[in-house]
């Protein structure tokens, strides 16, 4: 793990990861994250967990919401710990910031019983998954 602190004030929406940047990392520095996203552990399963948590929150099912939030947080943790900061450089740092911001917003959404922050978080993850899909 990279000992450098990651600025928490950076908005995840301000960090752009272009498909060509991700392509460079395809099998090397961030390979574990790419594999996790491609096989569904990260991307599809995380999106499903967030979607289900949002749906449950909107329908007053707190137990289901908490269950799916816990799953989403576990996936985000796995994705972040799979990053190779030494070889991934700025892209690894940017992904870590996004994963942390998604975790923060997911927790805040549940605490406030407001799905909007979680919906925004879902958008960040969908963008990353979409970029991976573009590079195939």
mmCIF file of N, CA, C and O in Angstrom, residues 3-85:
data_model
loop_
_atom_site.group_PDB
_atom_site.id
_atom_site.type_symbol
_atom_site.label_atom_id
_atom_site.label_comp_id
_atom_site.label_asym_id
_atom_site.label_seq_id
_atom_site.Cartn_x
_atom_site.Cartn_y
_atom_site.Cartn_z
ATOM 1 N N UNK A 3 2.183 4.662 1.032
ATOM 2 C CA UNK A 3 2.080 5.421 2.266
ATOM 3 C C UNK A 3 1.664 6.869 2.047
ATOM 4 O O UNK A 3 1.350 7.568 2.992
ATOM 5 N N UNK A 4 1.675 7.355 0.802
ATOM 6 C CA UNK A 4 1.291 8.738 0.540
ATOM 7 C C UNK A 4 -0.185 8.941 0.844
ATOM 8 O O UNK A 4 -1.012 8.134 0.464
ATOM 9 N N UNK A 5 -0.514 10.038 1.520
ATOM 10 C CA UNK A 5 -1.936 10.302 1.794
ATOM 11 C C UNK A 5 -2.663 10.674 0.512
ATOM 12 O O UNK A 5 -2.079 11.257 -0.388
ATOM 13 N N UNK A 6 -3.914 10.332 0.464
ATOM 14 C CA UNK A 6 -4.746 10.679 -0.673
ATOM 15 C C UNK A 6 -5.669 11.793 -0.223
ATOM 16 O O UNK A 6 -6.350 11.675 0.791
ATOM 17 N N UNK A 7 -5.666 12.862 -0.973
ATOM 18 C CA UNK A 7 -6.461 14.032 -0.595
ATOM 19 C C UNK A 7 -7.934 13.680 -0.569
ATOM 20 O O UNK A 7 -8.491 13.247 -1.562
ATOM 21 N N UNK A 8 -8.544 13.863 0.587
ATOM 22 C CA UNK A 8 -9.964 13.539 0.709
ATOM 23 C C UNK A 8 -10.843 14.654 0.163
ATOM 24 O O UNK A 8 -12.029 14.465 -0.027
ATOM 25 N N UNK A 9 -10.255 15.816 -0.084
ATOM 26 C CA UNK A 9 -11.055 16.927 -0.578
ATOM 27 C C UNK A 9 -11.316 16.843 -2.077
ATOM 28 O O UNK A 9 -12.104 17.597 -2.607
ATOM 29 N N UNK A 10 -10.668 15.926 -2.750
ATOM 30 C CA UNK A 10 -10.865 15.779 -4.184
ATOM 31 C C UNK A 10 -12.222 15.125 -4.423
ATOM 32 O O UNK A 10 -12.558 14.125 -3.820
ATOM 33 N N UNK A 11 -12.986 15.710 -5.292
ATOM 34 C CA UNK A 11 -14.272 15.140 -5.665
ATOM 35 C C UNK A 11 -14.047 14.030 -6.681
ATOM 36 O O UNK A 11 -13.336 14.221 -7.665
ATOM 37 N N UNK A 12 -14.632 12.899 -6.438
ATOM 38 C CA UNK A 12 -14.475 11.786 -7.362
ATOM 39 C C UNK A 12 -14.940 12.154 -8.757
ATOM 40 O O UNK A 12 -14.375 11.699 -9.753
ATOM 41 N N UNK A 13 -15.940 13.008 -8.858
ATOM 42 C CA UNK A 13 -16.452 13.387 -10.171
ATOM 43 C C UNK A 13 -15.462 14.236 -10.957
ATOM 44 O O UNK A 13 -15.607 14.409 -12.152
ATOM 45 N N UNK A 14 -14.442 14.782 -10.280
ATOM 46 C CA UNK A 14 -13.448 15.609 -10.951
ATOM 47 C C UNK A 14 -12.285 14.784 -11.489
ATOM 48 O O UNK A 14 -11.412 15.314 -12.150
ATOM 49 N N UNK A 15 -12.269 13.515 -11.209
ATOM 50 C CA UNK A 15 -11.171 12.662 -11.636
ATOM 51 C C UNK A 15 -11.615 11.905 -12.878
ATOM 52 O O UNK A 15 -12.528 11.098 -12.828
ATOM 53 N N UNK A 16 -10.971 12.193 -13.968
ATOM 54 C CA UNK A 16 -11.332 11.540 -15.222
ATOM 55 C C UNK A 16 -10.317 10.463 -15.538
ATOM 56 O O UNK A 16 -9.124 10.691 -15.493
ATOM 57 N N UNK A 17 -10.809 9.298 -15.841
ATOM 58 C CA UNK A 17 -9.952 8.197 -16.266
ATOM 59 C C UNK A 17 -10.357 7.845 -17.690
ATOM 60 O O UNK A 17 -11.381 7.228 -17.916
ATOM 61 N N UNK A 18 -9.553 8.282 -18.615
ATOM 62 C CA UNK A 18 -9.852 8.036 -20.019
ATOM 63 C C UNK A 18 -9.588 6.572 -20.356
ATOM 64 O O UNK A 18 -8.679 5.956 -19.805
ATOM 65 N N UNK A 19 -10.375 6.017 -21.287
ATOM 66 C CA UNK A 19 -10.154 4.628 -21.676
ATOM 67 C C UNK A 19 -8.718 4.355 -22.109
ATOM 68 O O UNK A 19 -8.170 3.295 -21.823
ATOM 69 N N UNK A 20 -8.081 5.325 -22.783
ATOM 70 C CA UNK A 20 -6.698 5.082 -23.219
ATOM 71 C C UNK A 20 -5.744 4.987 -22.032
ATOM 72 O O UNK A 20 -4.767 4.235 -22.076
ATOM 73 N N UNK A 21 -6.033 5.699 -20.938
ATOM 74 C CA UNK A 21 -5.214 5.575 -19.739
ATOM 75 C C UNK A 21 -5.390 4.190 -19.132
ATOM 76 O O UNK A 21 -4.434 3.559 -18.704
ATOM 77 N N UNK A 22 -6.626 3.730 -19.096
ATOM 78 C CA UNK A 22 -6.890 2.419 -18.531
ATOM 79 C C UNK A 22 -6.304 1.316 -19.412
ATOM 80 O O UNK A 22 -5.832 0.298 -18.909
ATOM 81 N N UNK A 23 -6.316 1.525 -20.722
ATOM 82 C CA UNK A 23 -5.775 0.535 -21.647
ATOM 83 C C UNK A 23 -4.305 0.271 -21.359
ATOM 84 O O UNK A 23 -3.844 -0.855 -21.396
ATOM 85 N N UNK A 24 -3.555 1.356 -21.062
ATOM 86 C CA UNK A 24 -2.130 1.224 -20.747
ATOM 87 C C UNK A 24 -1.902 0.279 -19.583
ATOM 88 O O UNK A 24 -0.874 -0.371 -19.495
ATOM 89 N N UNK A 25 -2.863 0.234 -18.693
ATOM 90 C CA UNK A 25 -2.701 -0.524 -17.465
ATOM 91 C C UNK A 25 -3.299 -1.920 -17.554
ATOM 92 O O UNK A 25 -3.262 -2.668 -16.590
ATOM 93 N N UNK A 26 -3.836 -2.248 -18.686
ATOM 94 C CA UNK A 26 -4.597 -3.467 -18.877
ATOM 95 C C UNK A 26 -4.110 -4.719 -18.196
ATOM 96 O O UNK A 26 -4.848 -5.362 -17.483
ATOM 97 N N UNK A 27 -2.884 -5.077 -18.390
ATOM 98 C CA UNK A 27 -2.413 -6.322 -17.808
ATOM 99 C C UNK A 27 -1.304 -6.103 -16.800
ATOM 100 O O UNK A 27 -0.793 -7.053 -16.242
ATOM 101 N N UNK A 28 -0.954 -4.871 -16.552
ATOM 102 C CA UNK A 28 0.165 -4.618 -15.672
ATOM 103 C C UNK A 28 -0.236 -4.095 -14.320
ATOM 104 O O UNK A 28 -0.786 -4.804 -13.490
ATOM 105 N N UNK A 29 0.023 -2.824 -14.116
ATOM 106 C CA UNK A 29 -0.025 -2.237 -12.794
ATOM 107 C C UNK A 29 -1.360 -2.352 -12.086
ATOM 108 O O UNK A 29 -1.404 -2.482 -10.883
ATOM 109 N N UNK A 30 -2.449 -2.285 -12.805
ATOM 110 C CA UNK A 30 -3.745 -2.375 -12.160
ATOM 111 C C UNK A 30 -4.496 -3.613 -12.614
ATOM 112 O O UNK A 30 -5.720 -3.665 -12.559
ATOM 113 N N UNK A 31 -3.777 -4.608 -13.041
ATOM 114 C CA UNK A 31 -4.400 -5.803 -13.580
ATOM 115 C C UNK A 31 -5.431 -6.421 -12.667
ATOM 116 O O UNK A 31 -6.478 -6.861 -13.109
ATOM 117 N N UNK A 32 -5.157 -6.458 -11.363
ATOM 118 C CA UNK A 32 -6.104 -7.078 -10.438
ATOM 119 C C UNK A 32 -7.425 -6.321 -10.412
ATOM 120 O O UNK A 32 -8.494 -6.922 -10.406
ATOM 121 N N UNK A 33 -7.364 -5.002 -10.418
ATOM 122 C CA UNK A 33 -8.605 -4.232 -10.444
ATOM 123 C C UNK A 33 -9.341 -4.441 -11.756
ATOM 124 O O UNK A 33 -10.552 -4.553 -11.788
ATOM 125 N N UNK A 34 -8.602 -4.492 -12.851
ATOM 126 C CA UNK A 34 -9.242 -4.692 -14.143
ATOM 127 C C UNK A 34 -9.935 -6.042 -14.185
ATOM 128 O O UNK A 34 -11.086 -6.144 -14.605
ATOM 129 N N UNK A 35 -9.248 -7.088 -13.736
ATOM 130 C CA UNK A 35 -9.857 -8.409 -13.722
ATOM 131 C C UNK A 35 -11.093 -8.406 -12.840
ATOM 132 O O UNK A 35 -12.141 -8.922 -13.219
ATOM 133 N N UNK A 36 -10.993 -7.778 -11.671
ATOM 134 C CA UNK A 36 -12.140 -7.736 -10.763
ATOM 135 C C UNK A 36 -13.325 -7.053 -11.423
ATOM 136 O O UNK A 36 -14.454 -7.523 -11.312
ATOM 137 N N UNK A 37 -13.094 -5.957 -12.121
ATOM 138 C CA UNK A 37 -14.186 -5.265 -12.791
ATOM 139 C C UNK A 37 -14.746 -6.089 -13.931
ATOM 140 O O UNK A 37 -15.952 -6.178 -14.115
ATOM 141 N N UNK A 38 -13.871 -6.696 -14.720
ATOM 142 C CA UNK A 38 -14.327 -7.420 -15.906
ATOM 143 C C UNK A 38 -15.113 -8.667 -15.559
ATOM 144 O O UNK A 38 -16.080 -8.990 -16.236
ATOM 145 N N UNK A 39 -14.706 -9.411 -14.550
ATOM 146 C CA UNK A 39 -15.403 -10.665 -14.268
ATOM 147 C C UNK A 39 -16.665 -10.459 -13.446
ATOM 148 O O UNK A 39 -17.369 -11.388 -13.131
ATOM 149 N N UNK A 40 -16.936 -9.216 -13.094
ATOM 150 C CA UNK A 40 -18.182 -8.934 -12.420
ATOM 151 C C UNK A 40 -18.070 -8.778 -10.918
ATOM 152 O O UNK A 40 -18.972 -8.261 -10.294
ATOM 153 N N UNK A 41 -16.982 -9.237 -10.325
ATOM 154 C CA UNK A 41 -16.861 -9.087 -8.873
ATOM 155 C C UNK A 41 -16.932 -7.623 -8.504
ATOM 156 O O UNK A 41 -17.664 -7.235 -7.616
ATOM 157 N N UNK A 42 -16.198 -6.804 -9.241
ATOM 158 C CA UNK A 42 -16.179 -5.376 -8.946
ATOM 159 C C UNK A 42 -17.314 -4.639 -9.603
ATOM 160 O O UNK A 42 -18.213 -4.154 -8.926
ATOM 161 N N UNK A 43 -17.247 -4.537 -10.908
ATOM 162 C CA UNK A 43 -18.185 -3.696 -11.636
ATOM 163 C C UNK A 43 -19.633 -4.103 -11.521
ATOM 164 O O UNK A 43 -20.438 -3.397 -10.918
ATOM 165 N N UNK A 44 -19.990 -5.224 -12.081
ATOM 166 C CA UNK A 44 -21.401 -5.624 -12.132
ATOM 167 C C UNK A 44 -21.970 -5.899 -10.747
ATOM 168 O O UNK A 44 -23.079 -5.459 -10.422
ATOM 169 N N UNK A 45 -21.230 -6.597 -9.919
ATOM 170 C CA UNK A 45 -21.749 -6.928 -8.598
ATOM 171 C C UNK A 45 -21.861 -5.686 -7.714
ATOM 172 O O UNK A 45 -22.808 -5.535 -6.943
ATOM 173 N N UNK A 46 -20.898 -4.788 -7.847
ATOM 174 C CA UNK A 46 -20.964 -3.534 -7.092
ATOM 175 C C UNK A 46 -22.156 -2.705 -7.541
ATOM 176 O O UNK A 46 -22.900 -2.162 -6.710
ATOM 177 N N UNK A 47 -22.352 -2.594 -8.838
ATOM 178 C CA UNK A 47 -23.511 -1.847 -9.349
ATOM 179 C C UNK A 47 -24.817 -2.470 -8.869
ATOM 180 O O UNK A 47 -25.742 -1.755 -8.468
ATOM 181 N N UNK A 48 -24.887 -3.786 -8.886
ATOM 182 C CA UNK A 48 -26.096 -4.467 -8.413
ATOM 183 C C UNK A 48 -26.320 -4.205 -6.926
ATOM 184 O O UNK A 48 -27.447 -3.929 -6.502
ATOM 185 N N UNK A 49 -25.258 -4.263 -6.133
ATOM 186 C CA UNK A 49 -25.397 -4.003 -4.695
ATOM 187 C C UNK A 49 -25.876 -2.576 -4.443
ATOM 188 O O UNK A 49 -26.763 -2.344 -3.613
ATOM 189 N N UNK A 50 -25.308 -1.613 -5.168
ATOM 190 C CA UNK A 50 -25.736 -0.225 -5.007
ATOM 191 C C UNK A 50 -27.173 -0.034 -5.479
ATOM 192 O O UNK A 50 -27.971 0.634 -4.814
ATOM 193 N N UNK A 51 -27.510 -0.613 -6.622
ATOM 194 C CA UNK A 51 -28.888 -0.499 -7.134
ATOM 195 C C UNK A 51 -29.893 -1.069 -6.139
ATOM 196 O O UNK A 51 -30.935 -0.466 -5.880
ATOM 197 N N UNK A 52 -29.573 -2.232 -5.579
ATOM 198 C CA UNK A 52 -30.486 -2.876 -4.632
ATOM 199 C C UNK A 52 -30.597 -2.064 -3.346
ATOM 200 O O UNK A 52 -31.693 -1.916 -2.794
ATOM 201 N N UNK A 53 -29.476 -1.509 -2.881
ATOM 202 C CA UNK A 53 -29.502 -0.673 -1.677
ATOM 203 C C UNK A 53 -30.345 0.577 -1.910
ATOM 204 O O UNK A 53 -31.139 0.968 -1.047
ATOM 205 N N UNK A 54 -30.178 1.192 -3.061
ATOM 206 C CA UNK A 54 -30.959 2.388 -3.393
ATOM 207 C C UNK A 54 -32.449 2.054 -3.445
ATOM 208 O O UNK A 54 -33.281 2.757 -2.865
ATOM 209 N N UNK A 55 -32.778 0.964 -4.133
ATOM 210 C CA UNK A 55 -34.175 0.545 -4.244
ATOM 211 C C UNK A 55 -34.761 0.262 -2.860
ATOM 212 O O UNK A 55 -35.874 0.696 -2.543
ATOM 213 N N UNK A 56 -34.011 -0.455 -2.043
ATOM 214 C CA UNK A 56 -34.486 -0.790 -0.702
ATOM 215 C C UNK A 56 -34.678 0.470 0.140
ATOM 216 O O UNK A 56 -35.668 0.592 0.873
ATOM 217 N N UNK A 57 -33.735 1.410 0.035
ATOM 218 C CA UNK A 57 -33.854 2.646 0.802
ATOM 219 C C UNK A 57 -35.111 3.411 0.385
ATOM 220 O O UNK A 57 -35.865 3.897 1.232
ATOM 221 N N UNK A 58 -35.337 3.503 -0.910
ATOM 222 C CA UNK A 58 -36.510 4.232 -1.409
ATOM 223 C C UNK A 58 -37.820 3.574 -0.987
ATOM 224 O O UNK A 58 -38.850 4.234 -0.909
ATOM 225 N N UNK A 59 -37.751 2.264 -0.726
ATOM 226 C CA UNK A 59 -38.961 1.533 -0.350
ATOM 227 C C UNK A 59 -39.031 1.219 1.144
ATOM 228 O O UNK A 59 -39.861 0.417 1.571
ATOM 229 N N UNK A 60 -38.159 1.841 1.927
ATOM 230 C CA UNK A 60 -38.228 1.702 3.381
ATOM 231 C C UNK A 60 -37.747 0.380 3.939
ATOM 232 O O UNK A 60 -38.024 0.068 5.096
ATOM 233 N N UNK A 61 -37.030 -0.405 3.152
ATOM 234 C CA UNK A 61 -36.520 -1.696 3.628
ATOM 235 C C UNK A 61 -35.090 -1.499 4.149
ATOM 236 O O UNK A 61 -34.112 -1.766 3.461
ATOM 237 N N UNK A 62 -34.995 -1.021 5.374
ATOM 238 C CA UNK A 62 -33.690 -0.694 5.961
ATOM 239 C C UNK A 62 -32.778 -1.916 6.068
ATOM 240 O O UNK A 62 -31.578 -1.810 5.830
ATOM 241 N N UNK A 63 -33.332 -3.057 6.430
ATOM 242 C CA UNK A 63 -32.518 -4.270 6.568
ATOM 243 C C UNK A 63 -31.854 -4.636 5.235
ATOM 244 O O UNK A 63 -30.647 -4.899 5.179
ATOM 245 N N UNK A 64 -32.614 -4.643 4.160
ATOM 246 C CA UNK A 64 -32.072 -4.977 2.834
ATOM 247 C C UNK A 64 -31.058 -3.923 2.395
ATOM 248 O O UNK A 64 -30.012 -4.241 1.830
ATOM 249 N N UNK A 65 -31.374 -2.673 2.657
ATOM 250 C CA UNK A 65 -30.460 -1.586 2.307
ATOM 251 C C UNK A 65 -29.117 -1.768 3.004
ATOM 252 O O UNK A 65 -28.059 -1.667 2.374
ATOM 253 N N UNK A 66 -29.139 -2.048 4.303
ATOM 254 C CA UNK A 66 -27.899 -2.234 5.060
ATOM 255 C C UNK A 66 -27.126 -3.456 4.569
ATOM 256 O O UNK A 66 -25.899 -3.433 4.481
ATOM 257 N N UNK A 67 -27.847 -4.521 4.240
ATOM 258 C CA UNK A 67 -27.209 -5.731 3.729
ATOM 259 C C UNK A 67 -26.466 -5.450 2.428
ATOM 260 O O UNK A 67 -25.309 -5.829 2.249
ATOM 261 N N UNK A 68 -27.107 -4.759 1.511
ATOM 262 C CA UNK A 68 -26.491 -4.455 0.217
ATOM 263 C C UNK A 68 -25.422 -3.381 0.347
ATOM 264 O O UNK A 68 -24.433 -3.393 -0.386
ATOM 265 N N UNK A 69 -25.585 -2.470 1.288
ATOM 266 C CA UNK A 69 -24.538 -1.485 1.542
ATOM 267 C C UNK A 69 -23.280 -2.187 2.030
ATOM 268 O O UNK A 69 -22.184 -1.885 1.567
ATOM 269 N N UNK A 70 -23.442 -3.129 2.929
ATOM 270 C CA UNK A 70 -22.296 -3.887 3.448
ATOM 271 C C UNK A 70 -21.587 -4.608 2.320
ATOM 272 O O UNK A 70 -20.352 -4.615 2.254
ATOM 273 N N UNK A 71 -22.351 -5.182 1.416
ATOM 274 C CA UNK A 71 -21.752 -5.879 0.262
ATOM 275 C C UNK A 71 -20.995 -4.888 -0.621
ATOM 276 O O UNK A 71 -19.873 -5.155 -1.048
ATOM 277 N N UNK A 72 -21.590 -3.741 -0.896
ATOM 278 C CA UNK A 72 -20.932 -2.734 -1.729
ATOM 279 C C UNK A 72 -19.628 -2.263 -1.084
ATOM 280 O O UNK A 72 -18.604 -2.127 -1.765
ATOM 281 N N UNK A 73 -19.648 -2.026 0.209
ATOM 282 C CA UNK A 73 -18.444 -1.569 0.907
ATOM 283 C C UNK A 73 -17.342 -2.619 0.870
ATOM 284 O O UNK A 73 -16.156 -2.284 0.723
ATOM 285 N N UNK A 74 -17.711 -3.886 0.983
ATOM 286 C CA UNK A 74 -16.717 -4.963 0.911
ATOM 287 C C UNK A 74 -16.081 -5.023 -0.477
ATOM 288 O O UNK A 74 -14.859 -5.207 -0.605
ATOM 289 N N UNK A 75 -16.878 -4.864 -1.509
ATOM 290 C CA UNK A 75 -16.347 -4.883 -2.877
ATOM 291 C C UNK A 75 -15.427 -3.686 -3.099
ATOM 292 O O UNK A 75 -14.343 -3.826 -3.668
ATOM 293 N N UNK A 76 -15.844 -2.525 -2.642
ATOM 294 C CA UNK A 76 -15.003 -1.331 -2.780
ATOM 295 C C UNK A 76 -13.670 -1.515 -2.067
ATOM 296 O O UNK A 76 -12.615 -1.133 -2.584
ATOM 297 N N UNK A 77 -13.707 -2.114 -0.896
ATOM 298 C CA UNK A 77 -12.459 -2.374 -0.162
ATOM 299 C C UNK A 77 -11.559 -3.320 -0.957
ATOM 300 O O UNK A 77 -10.355 -3.083 -1.086
ATOM 301 N N UNK A 78 -12.150 -4.359 -1.514
ATOM 302 C CA UNK A 78 -11.368 -5.317 -2.314
ATOM 303 C C UNK A 78 -10.762 -4.638 -3.539
ATOM 304 O O UNK A 78 -9.600 -4.884 -3.882
ATOM 305 N N UNK A 79 -11.525 -3.799 -4.196
ATOM 306 C CA UNK A 79 -11.008 -3.096 -5.366
ATOM 307 C C UNK A 79 -9.855 -2.162 -4.983
ATOM 308 O O UNK A 79 -8.824 -2.129 -5.654
ATOM 309 N N UNK A 80 -10.026 -1.437 -3.896
ATOM 310 C CA UNK A 80 -8.975 -0.498 -3.502
ATOM 311 C C UNK A 80 -7.706 -1.224 -3.077
ATOM 312 O O UNK A 80 -6.606 -0.817 -3.436
ATOM 313 N N UNK A 81 -7.838 -2.302 -2.343
ATOM 314 C CA UNK A 81 -6.640 -3.014 -1.889
ATOM 315 C C UNK A 81 -5.944 -3.758 -3.023
ATOM 316 O O UNK A 81 -4.784 -4.138 -2.881
ATOM 317 N N UNK A 82 -6.629 -3.938 -4.148
ATOM 318 C CA UNK A 82 -5.996 -4.604 -5.290
ATOM 319 C C UNK A 82 -5.145 -3.652 -6.128
ATOM 320 O O UNK A 82 -4.406 -4.084 -7.005
ATOM 321 N N UNK A 83 -5.242 -2.355 -5.860
ATOM 322 C CA UNK A 83 -4.475 -1.373 -6.630
ATOM 323 C C UNK A 83 -2.983 -1.475 -6.317
ATOM 324 O O UNK A 83 -2.603 -1.624 -5.161
ATOM 325 N N UNK A 84 -2.172 -1.364 -7.341
ATOM 326 C CA UNK A 84 -0.720 -1.350 -7.187
ATOM 327 C C UNK A 84 -0.275 0.102 -7.360
ATOM 328 O O UNK A 84 -0.085 0.573 -8.476
ATOM 329 N N UNK A 85 -0.109 0.796 -6.245
ATOM 330 C CA UNK A 85 0.227 2.220 -6.301
ATOM 331 C C UNK A 85 1.621 2.467 -6.847
ATOM 332 O O UNK A 85 1.867 3.501 -7.465
#
